[in-house]
Short mmCIF file of C-alpha atoms and ligand atoms in Angstrom, two decimals:
data_model
loop_
_atom_site.label_atom_id
_atom_site.label_comp_id
_atom_site.label_asym_id
_atom_site.label_seq_id
_atom_site.Cartn_x
_atom_site.Cartn_y
_atom_site.Cartn_z
CA MET C 1 21.76 17.83 2.00
CA SER C 2 18.92 15.29 3.88
CA GLU C 3 16.52 17.81 6.08
CA GLU C 4 17.01 17.18 9.46
CA LYS C 5 12.59 16.82 11.63
CA SER C 6 11.98 16.84 14.84
CA ALA C 7 9.25 14.65 16.59
CA VAL C 8 8.41 12.97 19.43
CA PHE C 9 7.23 9.60 18.16
CA ILE C 10 4.13 7.29 20.95
CA ILE C 11 4.08 3.79 18.91
CA PHE C 12 0.92 2.43 19.21
CA GLY C 13 1.47 -1.97 19.25
CA ALA C 14 5.88 -1.22 19.61
CA SER C 15 6.00 -4.56 20.42
CA GLY C 16 4.18 -5.99 17.23
CA ASP C 17 5.50 -7.80 14.02
CA LEU C 18 5.44 -4.29 11.11
CA ALA C 19 7.06 -2.15 14.14
CA HIS C 20 10.12 -4.76 14.31
CA ARG C 21 9.80 -5.39 10.56
CA LYS C 22 9.13 -2.67 9.47
CA LEU C 23 9.15 0.71 11.54
CA TYR C 24 11.81 0.40 13.80
CA PRO C 25 14.21 -0.71 10.44
CA ALA C 26 12.68 2.51 8.96
CA LEU C 27 13.82 4.66 11.89
CA PHE C 28 17.07 3.60 12.31
CA ARG C 29 18.15 4.36 8.00
CA LEU C 30 16.93 7.53 8.01
CA TYR C 31 18.54 8.46 11.42
CA LYS C 32 21.49 7.46 9.68
CA SER C 33 20.52 9.25 6.76
CA GLY C 34 20.28 12.64 8.98
CA TYR C 35 16.52 13.03 8.74
CA LEU C 36 16.35 12.40 12.56
CA LYS C 37 19.54 12.97 14.32
CA ASP C 38 19.64 15.01 17.87
CA HIS C 39 16.51 15.69 17.77
CA PHE C 40 13.41 12.64 18.13
CA ALA C 41 12.27 10.69 21.33
CA VAL C 42 10.20 7.22 20.10
CA ILE C 43 7.35 6.23 22.69
CA GLY C 44 6.87 2.25 22.22
CA THR C 45 3.97 0.83 24.00
CA ALA C 46 2.31 -1.78 23.89
CA ARG C 47 0.40 -4.14 26.52
CA ARG C 48 3.20 -6.00 28.40
CA PRO C 49 5.79 -5.30 31.17
CA TRP C 50 8.45 -4.30 29.70
CA THR C 51 11.74 -1.59 30.97
CA ASP C 52 13.21 0.52 28.73
CA ASP C 53 16.43 -1.74 28.74
CA TYR C 54 14.63 -4.63 26.84
CA PHE C 55 12.68 -3.04 24.93
CA ARG C 56 16.27 -1.18 23.31
CA GLU C 57 17.19 -5.25 22.86
CA THR C 58 14.28 -6.22 20.84
CA ILE C 59 14.79 -3.14 18.40
CA GLU C 60 19.27 -4.09 18.30
CA GLU C 61 17.70 -6.90 17.86
CA SER C 62 15.36 -6.82 15.30
CA LEU C 63 17.74 -3.82 13.13
CA ASN C 64 20.64 -6.87 13.52
CA ASN C 65 18.34 -9.08 11.87
CA GLU C 66 17.12 -6.60 8.94
CA ILE C 67 19.97 -4.77 8.21
CA LYS C 68 22.71 -6.25 6.36
CA ASN C 69 26.30 -4.41 8.00
CA ILE C 70 25.58 -2.81 10.57
CA ASN C 71 27.45 -1.49 12.81
CA SER C 72 27.11 -1.70 16.72
CA ASN C 73 27.66 1.27 17.73
CA ASP C 74 25.53 3.16 16.11
CA ILE C 75 22.72 1.08 16.91
CA SER C 76 23.42 2.14 20.27
CA GLU C 77 24.19 5.42 19.41
CA PHE C 78 20.43 4.93 18.03
CA VAL C 79 18.33 2.91 20.83
CA LYS C 80 18.86 5.98 23.36
CA HIS C 81 16.13 7.58 20.94
CA PHE C 82 13.25 4.74 22.15
CA PHE C 83 11.82 4.63 25.80
CA TYR C 84 8.92 1.96 26.72
CA MET C 85 5.46 2.12 28.30
CA SER C 86 3.12 -0.53 29.19
CA HIS C 87 0.07 0.93 27.51
CA ASP C 88 -3.54 -0.74 28.29
CA VAL C 89 -5.14 1.73 24.91
CA ASN C 90 -8.78 1.51 26.80
CA ASP C 91 -6.80 2.99 30.55
CA ALA C 92 -7.48 6.04 30.37
CA ALA C 93 -4.54 7.14 33.17
CA HIS C 94 -2.00 5.26 31.34
CA TYR C 95 -2.94 8.02 28.81
CA ILE C 96 -2.15 11.11 31.44
CA ALA C 97 1.32 8.75 31.99
CA LEU C 98 2.32 8.59 27.83
CA LYS C 99 1.56 12.77 27.62
CA GLU C 100 3.20 13.52 31.23
CA LEU C 101 6.69 11.00 29.68
CA ALA C 102 5.78 12.97 25.96
CA ALA C 103 6.74 16.82 28.03
CA SER C 104 9.39 15.83 29.10
CA LEU C 105 11.45 13.98 25.96
CA ASP C 106 10.24 17.08 24.43
CA ASP C 107 12.23 19.13 26.99
CA GLN C 108 15.30 16.37 26.43
CA PHE C 109 15.26 16.55 23.66
CA GLU C 110 14.14 19.48 22.38
CA THR C 111 10.91 18.35 19.72
CA ASN C 112 9.04 21.77 18.94
CA SER C 113 6.57 19.76 20.29
CA ASN C 114 5.51 18.08 17.65
CA ARG C 115 3.95 14.29 17.67
CA VAL C 116 3.81 11.33 15.61
CA TYR C 117 1.15 9.79 16.95
CA TYR C 118 1.29 5.41 14.98
CA MET C 119 -1.15 3.67 14.93
CA ALA C 120 0.53 -0.31 14.90
CA ILE C 121 -2.05 -2.10 15.87
CA ALA C 122 -4.52 -3.79 15.49
CA PRO C 123 -7.54 -1.23 13.65
CA ARG C 124 -10.46 -2.08 16.12
CA PHE C 125 -8.08 -0.20 18.74
CA PHE C 126 -7.57 3.14 16.12
CA GLY C 127 -11.17 4.40 17.30
CA THR C 128 -10.21 4.05 21.02
CA VAL C 129 -6.99 5.69 20.55
CA ALA C 130 -7.58 8.67 18.25
CA GLU C 131 -10.51 9.32 21.29
CA HIS C 132 -7.94 8.95 24.35
CA ILE C 133 -4.95 11.30 22.94
CA ASN C 134 -7.69 13.54 22.54
CA SER C 135 -9.96 13.83 26.05
CA GLU C 136 -6.33 13.52 28.06
CA GLY C 137 -4.87 16.49 25.94
CA LEU C 138 -1.94 14.43 24.50
CA LYS C 139 -2.73 16.87 21.54
CA THR C 140 -0.39 19.77 22.11
CA GLU C 141 1.21 23.02 19.92
CA GLY C 142 3.86 21.63 17.23
CA PHE C 143 2.07 19.02 14.83
CA ASN C 144 -0.44 16.19 16.11
CA ARG C 145 0.39 13.78 12.80
CA LEU C 146 -2.00 10.54 12.81
CA VAL C 147 -0.63 7.44 11.52
CA ILE C 148 -3.06 5.04 10.10
CA GLU C 149 -1.94 1.28 9.01
CA LYS C 150 -4.50 -0.15 6.29
CA PRO C 151 -6.95 -1.74 6.27
CA PHE C 152 -9.26 0.99 7.10
CA GLY C 153 -12.48 -0.80 6.93
CA ARG C 154 -13.81 -4.33 5.40
CA ASP C 155 -16.41 -2.43 3.76
CA TYR C 156 -17.95 0.87 3.26
CA ALA C 157 -20.14 1.20 6.91
CA SER C 158 -17.29 0.05 8.98
CA ALA C 159 -15.05 2.55 7.03
CA GLU C 160 -17.44 5.12 7.72
CA GLU C 161 -17.85 4.46 10.90
CA LEU C 162 -13.95 3.92 11.94
CA ASN C 163 -12.67 7.52 9.60
CA ASN C 164 -16.39 8.85 12.07
CA ASP C 165 -14.33 8.16 15.30
CA ILE C 166 -11.26 8.85 14.65
CA SER C 167 -12.42 12.19 12.97
CA GLN C 168 -13.09 13.57 16.34
CA ALA C 169 -10.04 13.66 17.65
CA PHE C 170 -7.71 14.17 14.74
CA THR C 171 -8.89 16.54 11.31
CA GLU C 172 -8.23 15.24 8.17
CA GLU C 173 -6.02 16.89 7.18
CA GLU C 174 -3.60 15.21 10.25
CA ILE C 175 -4.34 11.31 9.97
CA TYR C 176 -1.72 10.39 7.52
CA ARG C 177 -3.34 6.04 5.69
CA ILE C 178 -0.58 4.04 4.65
CA ASP C 179 -0.50 2.69 1.83
CA HIS C 180 2.40 1.61 1.76
CA TYR C 181 2.38 0.63 -2.55
CA LEU C 182 2.42 4.86 -2.85
CA GLY C 183 5.91 4.96 -0.69
CA LYS C 184 7.53 1.91 -3.26
CA LYS C 185 10.24 4.25 -5.29
CA MET C 186 8.28 3.36 -9.28
CA VAL C 187 5.30 4.35 -7.97
CA GLN C 188 6.37 7.79 -6.75
CA GLU C 189 8.01 7.81 -9.87
CA ILE C 190 4.96 7.36 -12.45
CA ALA C 191 4.13 10.75 -12.25
CA ASN C 192 7.65 12.50 -12.77
CA ILE C 193 8.31 10.01 -15.99
CA ARG C 194 4.54 11.41 -17.66
CA GLU C 195 5.75 14.64 -17.07
CA LYS C 196 9.23 14.64 -18.63
CA ASN C 197 7.95 12.04 -21.74
CA THR C 198 6.08 13.81 -23.49
CA THR C 199 5.49 12.11 -26.22
CA PHE C 200 4.39 9.49 -23.36
CA GLU C 201 1.43 11.94 -21.76
CA LYS C 202 1.06 12.55 -25.53
CA ILE C 203 -0.33 9.19 -25.94
CA LEU C 204 -1.65 8.04 -22.48
CA ASN C 205 -5.19 8.58 -23.11
CA ASN C 206 -8.17 7.18 -24.94
CA LYS C 207 -6.87 8.06 -28.46
CA TYR C 208 -4.56 5.76 -28.09
CA VAL C 209 -4.27 3.31 -25.46
CA SER C 210 -5.80 0.05 -25.86
CA ASN C 211 -5.93 -0.97 -22.66
CA ILE C 212 -3.81 -0.71 -19.02
CA GLN C 213 -3.23 -4.63 -17.31
CA VAL C 214 -2.51 -3.75 -13.43
CA THR C 215 -0.67 -6.81 -11.93
CA LEU C 216 -0.12 -7.31 -7.88
CA ALA C 217 1.64 -10.74 -8.34
CA GLU C 218 2.76 -13.15 -5.21
CA SER C 219 4.32 -15.94 -4.75
CA LEU C 220 3.96 -16.61 -1.41
CA GLY C 221 1.06 -18.24 0.73
CA VAL C 222 -0.57 -16.66 3.83
CA GLU C 223 2.10 -18.56 5.54
CA GLU C 224 1.49 -17.57 9.07
CA ARG C 225 -1.60 -15.19 8.83
CA GLY C 226 -4.38 -17.68 7.83
CA GLY C 227 -6.33 -15.59 10.84
CA TYR C 228 -5.77 -12.35 9.34
CA TYR C 229 -6.67 -13.86 5.87
CA GLU C 230 -10.21 -15.05 7.12
CA THR C 231 -11.47 -11.84 7.41
CA SER C 232 -9.63 -9.90 4.33
CA GLY C 233 -10.00 -11.90 1.14
CA VAL C 234 -7.15 -10.52 -1.96
CA LEU C 235 -9.97 -8.54 -3.07
CA ARG C 236 -9.74 -6.19 -0.15
CA ASP C 237 -6.76 -6.86 1.05
CA MET C 238 -5.02 -5.67 -2.58
CA VAL C 239 -8.04 -3.90 -5.10
CA GLN C 240 -9.60 -1.74 -3.03
CA ASN C 241 -6.44 -0.08 -1.96
CA HIS C 242 -2.70 -1.16 -4.00
CA ILE C 243 -4.23 -1.60 -6.96
CA MET C 244 -6.99 1.57 -7.48
CA GLN C 245 -3.79 3.78 -5.45
CA ILE C 246 -1.43 2.52 -8.65
CA ILE C 247 -3.94 3.63 -10.75
CA GLY C 248 -4.98 6.16 -8.95
CA SER C 249 -1.38 6.99 -9.74
CA LEU C 250 -1.01 6.36 -13.27
CA ALA C 251 -4.03 7.33 -14.67
CA VAL C 252 -5.22 11.42 -13.21
CA ASP C 253 -4.15 14.47 -15.54
CA HIS C 254 -1.72 16.57 -15.10
CA PRO C 255 0.84 15.20 -13.48
CA GLU C 256 2.76 18.06 -13.08
CA ILE C 257 0.61 19.17 -10.40
CA LYS C 258 2.13 18.61 -7.31
CA LYS C 259 0.65 19.94 -4.02
CA ASP C 260 -1.06 17.20 -2.81
CA SER C 261 -4.52 18.61 -2.23
CA GLU C 262 -4.65 19.43 -6.26
CA VAL C 263 -3.25 16.02 -6.49
CA HIS C 264 -5.70 14.20 -4.36
CA GLU C 265 -8.81 16.33 -5.95
CA LEU C 266 -7.86 14.93 -9.22
CA LYS C 267 -7.70 11.75 -7.83
CA ASN C 268 -10.50 11.81 -6.03
CA GLU C 269 -12.29 12.54 -9.49
CA LEU C 270 -11.02 9.72 -10.69
CA PHE C 271 -12.52 7.69 -8.16
CA ALA C 272 -15.86 9.28 -8.30
CA SER C 273 -15.78 8.64 -11.55
CA LEU C 274 -15.36 4.38 -11.36
CA LYS C 275 -18.11 3.07 -13.11
CA ILE C 276 -19.71 0.81 -10.45
CA LEU C 277 -21.53 -2.43 -10.91
CA THR C 278 -24.75 -4.11 -10.41
CA PRO C 279 -25.10 -7.60 -8.68
CA GLU C 280 -26.38 -8.72 -12.45
CA THR C 281 -22.86 -7.04 -13.82
CA VAL C 282 -20.44 -8.31 -11.63
CA ASP C 283 -19.73 -12.33 -12.71
CA ASP C 284 -18.93 -10.55 -16.57
CA ASN C 285 -16.20 -8.33 -14.99
CA PHE C 286 -14.65 -9.80 -11.68
CA ILE C 287 -13.89 -13.64 -11.28
CA ARG C 288 -12.08 -14.38 -8.56
CA GLY C 289 -10.19 -17.82 -7.48
CA GLN C 290 -8.58 -19.79 -4.67
CA TYR C 291 -5.71 -21.19 -4.38
CA ASP C 292 -5.23 -25.47 -4.41
CA THR C 293 -2.16 -27.79 -4.32
CA ASP C 294 0.36 -27.68 -6.42
CA GLU C 295 0.93 -29.31 -9.83
CA LYS C 296 3.09 -32.48 -7.97
CA GLY C 297 0.46 -31.93 -4.96
CA GLN C 298 3.21 -30.79 -2.50
CA MET C 299 2.43 -27.17 -1.00
CA LYS C 300 -0.86 -27.09 1.02
CA ALA C 301 -4.28 -25.85 -0.11
CA TYR C 302 -5.59 -22.16 0.52
CA ARG C 303 -7.65 -24.18 3.35
CA GLN C 304 -5.17 -26.17 4.28
CA GLU C 305 -3.75 -22.81 5.67
CA ASP C 306 -3.66 -23.34 9.12
CA ASN C 307 -5.78 -20.82 10.44
CA VAL C 308 -8.48 -21.10 7.89
CA ASP C 309 -10.95 -22.90 7.24
CA PRO C 310 -11.39 -26.36 5.40
CA ASN C 311 -13.88 -24.70 3.81
CA SER C 312 -13.78 -21.57 3.46
CA ASN C 313 -14.24 -19.80 0.64
CA ILE C 314 -12.04 -16.45 0.62
CA ASP C 315 -10.41 -15.42 -2.48
CA THR C 316 -6.55 -14.85 -2.90
CA TYR C 317 -6.98 -13.97 -6.58
CA ALA C 318 -9.20 -11.27 -7.84
CA ALA C 319 -9.43 -10.18 -11.90
CA GLY C 320 -11.30 -7.39 -13.03
CA LYS C 321 -12.27 -4.95 -15.56
CA MET C 322 -12.86 -1.40 -14.51
CA GLU C 323 -13.60 1.75 -15.73
CA PHE C 324 -13.95 5.50 -15.74
CA ALA C 325 -16.51 7.83 -16.40
CA ILE C 326 -13.75 10.51 -17.37
CA ASP C 327 -12.98 12.38 -21.05
CA ARG C 328 -9.42 11.08 -20.95
CA TRP C 329 -10.18 6.86 -20.34
CA GLU C 330 -13.40 6.42 -21.78
CA ASN C 331 -14.06 3.14 -22.91
CA VAL C 332 -11.05 2.00 -22.28
CA PRO C 333 -10.34 -0.97 -19.99
CA PHE C 334 -8.51 -1.40 -16.45
CA TYR C 335 -7.56 -4.49 -16.48
CA VAL C 336 -6.28 -5.56 -12.71
CA ARG C 337 -5.43 -8.80 -10.87
CA SER C 338 -3.68 -10.22 -8.02
CA GLY C 339 -3.46 -14.06 -6.64
CA LYS C 340 -1.85 -14.82 -4.23
CA ARG C 341 0.86 -18.65 -4.97
CA LEU C 342 0.61 -17.76 -8.71
CA VAL C 343 3.83 -17.79 -10.07
CA ASP C 344 6.73 -15.85 -9.83
CA LYS C 345 6.33 -12.08 -7.52
CA SER C 346 5.73 -9.41 -10.26
CA SER C 347 4.00 -5.87 -9.26
CA ARG C 348 4.08 -3.76 -12.91
CA ILE C 349 1.53 -1.71 -14.88
CA ASP C 350 1.89 -2.43 -18.66
CA ILE C 351 -0.32 0.01 -20.83
CA VAL C 352 -0.78 -1.68 -24.45
CA PHE C 353 -1.43 1.11 -27.30
CA ASN C 354 -3.49 0.71 -29.76
CA ASP C 355 -2.65 0.76 -33.00
CA LYS C 356 -3.62 4.60 -34.00
CA VAL C 357 0.29 4.98 -32.18
CA THR C 358 1.60 6.06 -35.56
CA GLU C 359 0.73 8.55 -35.86
CA PHE C 360 3.92 8.85 -33.87
CA GLY C 361 6.14 6.67 -34.95
CA ILE C 362 5.38 4.36 -32.77
CA ASP C 363 4.64 1.34 -33.74
CA ALA C 364 1.14 -0.11 -33.50
CA ASN C 365 0.32 -2.15 -30.26
CA THR C 366 3.15 -1.86 -28.20
CA VAL C 367 3.34 -2.02 -24.26
CA VAL C 368 4.87 0.25 -22.17
CA THR C 369 5.56 -1.44 -19.29
CA LEU C 370 6.40 -0.13 -15.22
CA TYR C 371 8.24 -2.27 -13.29
CA ILE C 372 6.86 -2.06 -9.61
CA GLU C 373 8.58 -5.11 -7.62
CA PRO C 374 10.79 -7.06 -7.68
CA SER C 375 13.21 -4.87 -10.09
CA GLU C 376 11.67 -1.17 -10.54
CA GLY C 377 12.31 -0.22 -13.91
CA SER C 378 10.12 0.23 -17.02
CA ASN C 379 10.73 -1.09 -20.28
CA ILE C 380 9.16 -0.63 -23.63
CA GLN C 381 7.99 -3.93 -25.66
CA VAL C 382 8.42 -2.88 -29.13
CA ASN C 383 5.48 -6.25 -31.42
CA GLY C 384 5.95 -7.95 -34.42
CA LYS C 385 3.06 -8.81 -36.20
CA ASP C 386 0.75 -9.74 -32.82
CA TYR C 387 1.45 -9.05 -29.54
CA LEU C 388 -1.68 -11.70 -29.14
CA GLU C 389 0.65 -13.44 -31.36
CA GLY C 390 3.59 -12.85 -28.59
CA ASP C 391 5.69 -12.28 -31.54
CA GLN C 392 7.40 -9.22 -29.24
CA ASN C 393 11.06 -7.65 -29.03
CA LEU C 394 12.39 -6.43 -25.37
CA ILE C 395 14.33 -3.15 -25.21
CA LYS C 396 15.31 -1.73 -21.96
CA PHE C 397 15.86 1.92 -21.20
CA PRO C 398 18.94 1.97 -20.98
CA GLU C 399 20.29 1.14 -17.20
CA GLN C 400 18.97 3.77 -14.27
CA ALA C 401 21.54 2.53 -11.69
CA ASP C 402 22.01 6.38 -10.11
CA TYR C 403 18.52 6.84 -10.36
CA PHE C 404 17.60 3.25 -8.06
CA ASP C 405 19.37 2.48 -6.01
CA ASN C 406 19.46 4.67 -2.75
CA ALA C 407 15.97 3.55 -3.34
CA ARG C 408 13.99 4.42 -0.10
CA GLU C 409 12.09 1.56 1.23
CA ALA C 410 9.13 2.73 0.54
CA TYR C 411 7.91 2.87 5.33
CA GLU C 412 11.35 4.70 5.40
CA SER C 413 10.03 7.56 2.17
CA LEU C 414 6.79 7.91 4.09
CA ILE C 415 8.14 9.29 7.73
CA ILE C 416 9.47 11.62 5.59
CA ASP C 417 6.38 12.84 3.72
CA ILE C 418 4.67 12.67 7.36
CA LEU C 419 7.92 14.07 9.11
CA SER C 420 7.49 17.46 6.54
CA GLY C 421 3.64 16.93 5.90
CA ASN C 422 3.78 16.05 2.18
CA LYS C 423 -0.15 14.01 2.52
CA VAL C 424 1.15 13.48 -2.34
CA ASN C 425 2.16 9.47 -0.40
CA PHE C 426 -1.28 9.21 1.75
CA THR C 427 -5.44 8.13 0.91
CA PHE C 428 -8.24 10.14 1.67
CA TRP C 429 -10.74 9.93 2.97
CA ASN C 430 -13.24 11.08 0.09
CA GLU C 431 -10.92 8.15 -2.28
CA LEU C 432 -11.09 5.60 -0.26
CA GLN C 433 -15.11 6.35 0.59
CA SER C 434 -15.36 5.90 -3.86
CA THR C 435 -13.24 2.86 -3.63
CA TRP C 436 -15.01 0.48 -1.26
CA LYS C 437 -18.69 1.71 -2.77
CA TYR C 438 -17.14 -0.33 -5.60
CA ILE C 439 -15.34 -2.99 -3.93
CA ASP C 440 -18.79 -3.57 -1.93
CA VAL C 441 -20.68 -4.21 -4.69
CA ILE C 442 -18.72 -7.07 -5.64
CA ARG C 443 -18.12 -8.79 -2.09
CA GLN C 444 -22.13 -8.35 -1.39
CA LYS C 445 -22.60 -10.29 -4.96
CA TRP C 446 -20.29 -12.72 -4.14
CA ASP C 447 -20.83 -13.91 -0.41
CA SER C 448 -24.05 -14.13 -2.22
CA GLU C 449 -23.43 -16.96 -3.53
CA GLU C 450 -21.01 -20.61 -3.03
CA PRO C 451 -17.79 -20.32 -4.91
CA ASP C 452 -16.91 -23.30 -7.12
CA PHE C 453 -12.92 -23.86 -4.89
CA PRO C 454 -10.06 -24.12 -5.07
CA ASN C 455 -10.00 -23.64 -9.03
CA TYR C 456 -5.47 -23.15 -9.17
CA LEU C 457 -3.05 -24.70 -8.69
CA SER C 458 0.00 -23.45 -7.08
CA MET C 459 2.58 -22.00 -8.61
CA THR C 460 0.71 -21.28 -11.74
CA ARG C 461 -1.07 -17.44 -13.87
CA GLY C 462 -4.13 -18.35 -11.93
CA PRO C 463 -7.60 -19.63 -12.44
CA ALA C 464 -8.52 -19.60 -15.89
CA LEU C 465 -11.01 -17.50 -16.64
CA SER C 466 -9.10 -14.63 -15.84
CA ASP C 467 -7.90 -15.24 -19.19
CA LEU C 468 -11.78 -15.19 -20.03
CA LEU C 469 -11.89 -11.83 -18.81
CA LEU C 470 -9.46 -10.43 -21.02
CA ALA C 471 -10.52 -12.52 -24.81
CA GLN C 472 -14.17 -11.57 -24.38
CA ASP C 473 -12.87 -7.94 -25.18
CA ASN C 474 -10.60 -10.16 -27.89
CA ASN C 475 -7.25 -8.70 -25.64
CA LYS C 476 -5.08 -10.89 -23.97
CA TRP C 477 -2.87 -10.74 -20.46
CA VAL C 478 0.67 -9.06 -20.45
CA TRP C 479 2.29 -11.33 -18.41
P1 NAD P 1 1.02 -7.98 16.04
O1 NAD P 1 0.27 -8.09 16.31
O2 NAD P 1 2.39 -8.19 15.68
O3 NAD P 1 1.23 -6.61 16.80
C1 NAD P 1 -0.48 -5.68 17.96
C2 NAD P 1 -0.21 -5.51 19.23
O4 NAD P 1 -0.97 -3.96 19.45
C3 NAD P 1 1.13 -5.22 20.00
O5 NAD P 1 2.56 -4.26 19.97
C4 NAD P 1 0.39 -6.02 20.31
O6 NAD P 1 0.38 -6.33 22.47
C5 NAD P 1 -0.35 -4.43 20.97
N1 NAD P 1 -1.67 -4.45 21.83
C6 NAD P 1 -2.52 -5.82 21.10
N2 NAD P 1 -3.53 -5.62 21.53
C7 NAD P 1 -3.28 -4.40 22.60
C8 NAD P 1 -3.61 -3.62 23.50
N3 NAD P 1 -5.73 -3.54 23.94
N4 NAD P 1 -3.73 -2.39 24.14
C9 NAD P 1 -2.00 -1.66 23.78
N5 NAD P 1 -1.25 -3.11 22.99
C10 NAD P 1 -2.00 -4.16 22.69
O7 NAD P 1 0.65 -6.79 14.71
P2 NAD P 1 1.23 -6.42 13.23
O8 NAD P 1 1.52 -7.11 12.21
O9 NAD P 1 2.13 -5.88 14.36
O10 NAD P 1 0.09 -5.78 12.86
C11 NAD P 1 -0.72 -3.72 13.61
C12 NAD P 1 -1.07 -3.36 12.51
O11 NAD P 1 -0.49 -2.91 11.39
C13 NAD P 1 -2.92 -4.16 11.78
O12 NAD P 1 -3.52 -2.87 11.71
C14 NAD P 1 -2.29 -5.16 10.80
O13 NAD P 1 -3.23 -4.95 10.32
C15 NAD P 1 -1.16 -3.83 10.12
N6 NAD P 1 -0.89 -3.95 8.96
C16 NAD P 1 1.28 -5.38 9.87
C17 NAD P 1 1.98 -5.31 8.46
C18 NAD P 1 2.73 -5.91 8.30
O14 NAD P 1 3.63 -6.04 7.66
N7 NAD P 1 2.67 -7.20 10.22
C19 NAD P 1 1.54 -4.89 6.94
C20 NAD P 1 0.44 -4.23 7.37
C21 NAD P 1 -0.18 -3.67 8.19
#
């Protein structure tokens, strides 16, 4: 049974891409499943002077685009909970008007004065909006939860500045920093898989694990997001956040611990133990790449994409070796990589065991693969003579149809967490401090040198340098 939640959502940036493609469909599904029913309202704000009716029409349109076989009566009922207010983030009077509208919707929908402030706007506005929410007295005696999208800063210094800004208005307890990978079903399942499979948990440490590989491969290029990507690159866009958080879910001690503050303490310990590189060791541990056209010369190279500098040195591929100074993982390399325009879309974790696992009756060099997307599930890859020679068979776990049926979209599950006050699947500031400090060294080294770009063809597995990175440790990518 879904337990009904109550709140007034105030979405800043309600006319934007994120709101339309992710938030409204997620809210609709929560409405259909009963988490949201009678006691919620949504105020959308953006610059444009829309009416409530027009706003509702745009929502109807995105729901029809994003959800198959949707019932039009359901949509009509759902959009009655939506209201629009044109808003200039710098104008104090607009926040007073917002406060009054929120209070009246609170009465109308009996939402217990609960508020979710959702930042679906550019990060440069986060601080200003948070400050005004505080100074214009929007916070209520119910819960007041601030939801922040990525990117959370572009380096340690800017992340700290942003954090200081929002912390003047909201406590760490009230801030929900979204990393949507933490909303994905399979990432959330990692702790359960570990807890419920004791043999697996017993061998998940440096005695039995040879290396761990985390891959977030995308087959698309930057598409229409070249302008954003030019300010980011894959190291910031994928490694600092998503890859780190996936490792956090896999590598912390005590998967049986579910209390959010304790989980975050463990994650914080793990990230604080990251062995930070020096400018001298960056090149031995991290490599970068940028996509060229494909083999037939038909696809655009990154430098030919719209809104991209034709001489851009932005990384569209990164691979690296990370290590943690923590007992469980001492001397186990975590190989990570992410890239655009690779041969397949695939998010996966490959855990490669060494030959000591035979103590458990498991073949040497067994690989356990956890698939995050596009499919979800897990495989044990049982090896013949030598996995490095590609002598492998796959044993699939039994189909887990019911288990993964109704798998919620990441946003849906994260919104339930926000409404329930469950912070396990959000990132905390101290974790971000450690991960940014780690990434900054690599970024600074890369910024100080001209790369030899482009260095990989579209629709391949990325630059050859990436294979060499593992070869120097006598290892090999599983995928
Ligand atoms: P967008 O450009 O499509 O939308 C931005 C919204 O902000 C619009 O509603 C616009 O009207 C509003 N806005 C802009 N300037 C304003 C101002 N001065 N006052 C009031 N409102 C103003 O952007 P988006 O893609 O929806 O992204 C929003 C946020 O979500 C960004 O922080 C982005 O990094 C993050 N994000 C987006 C996605 C995605 O899939 N689009 C994914 C992850 C994170």
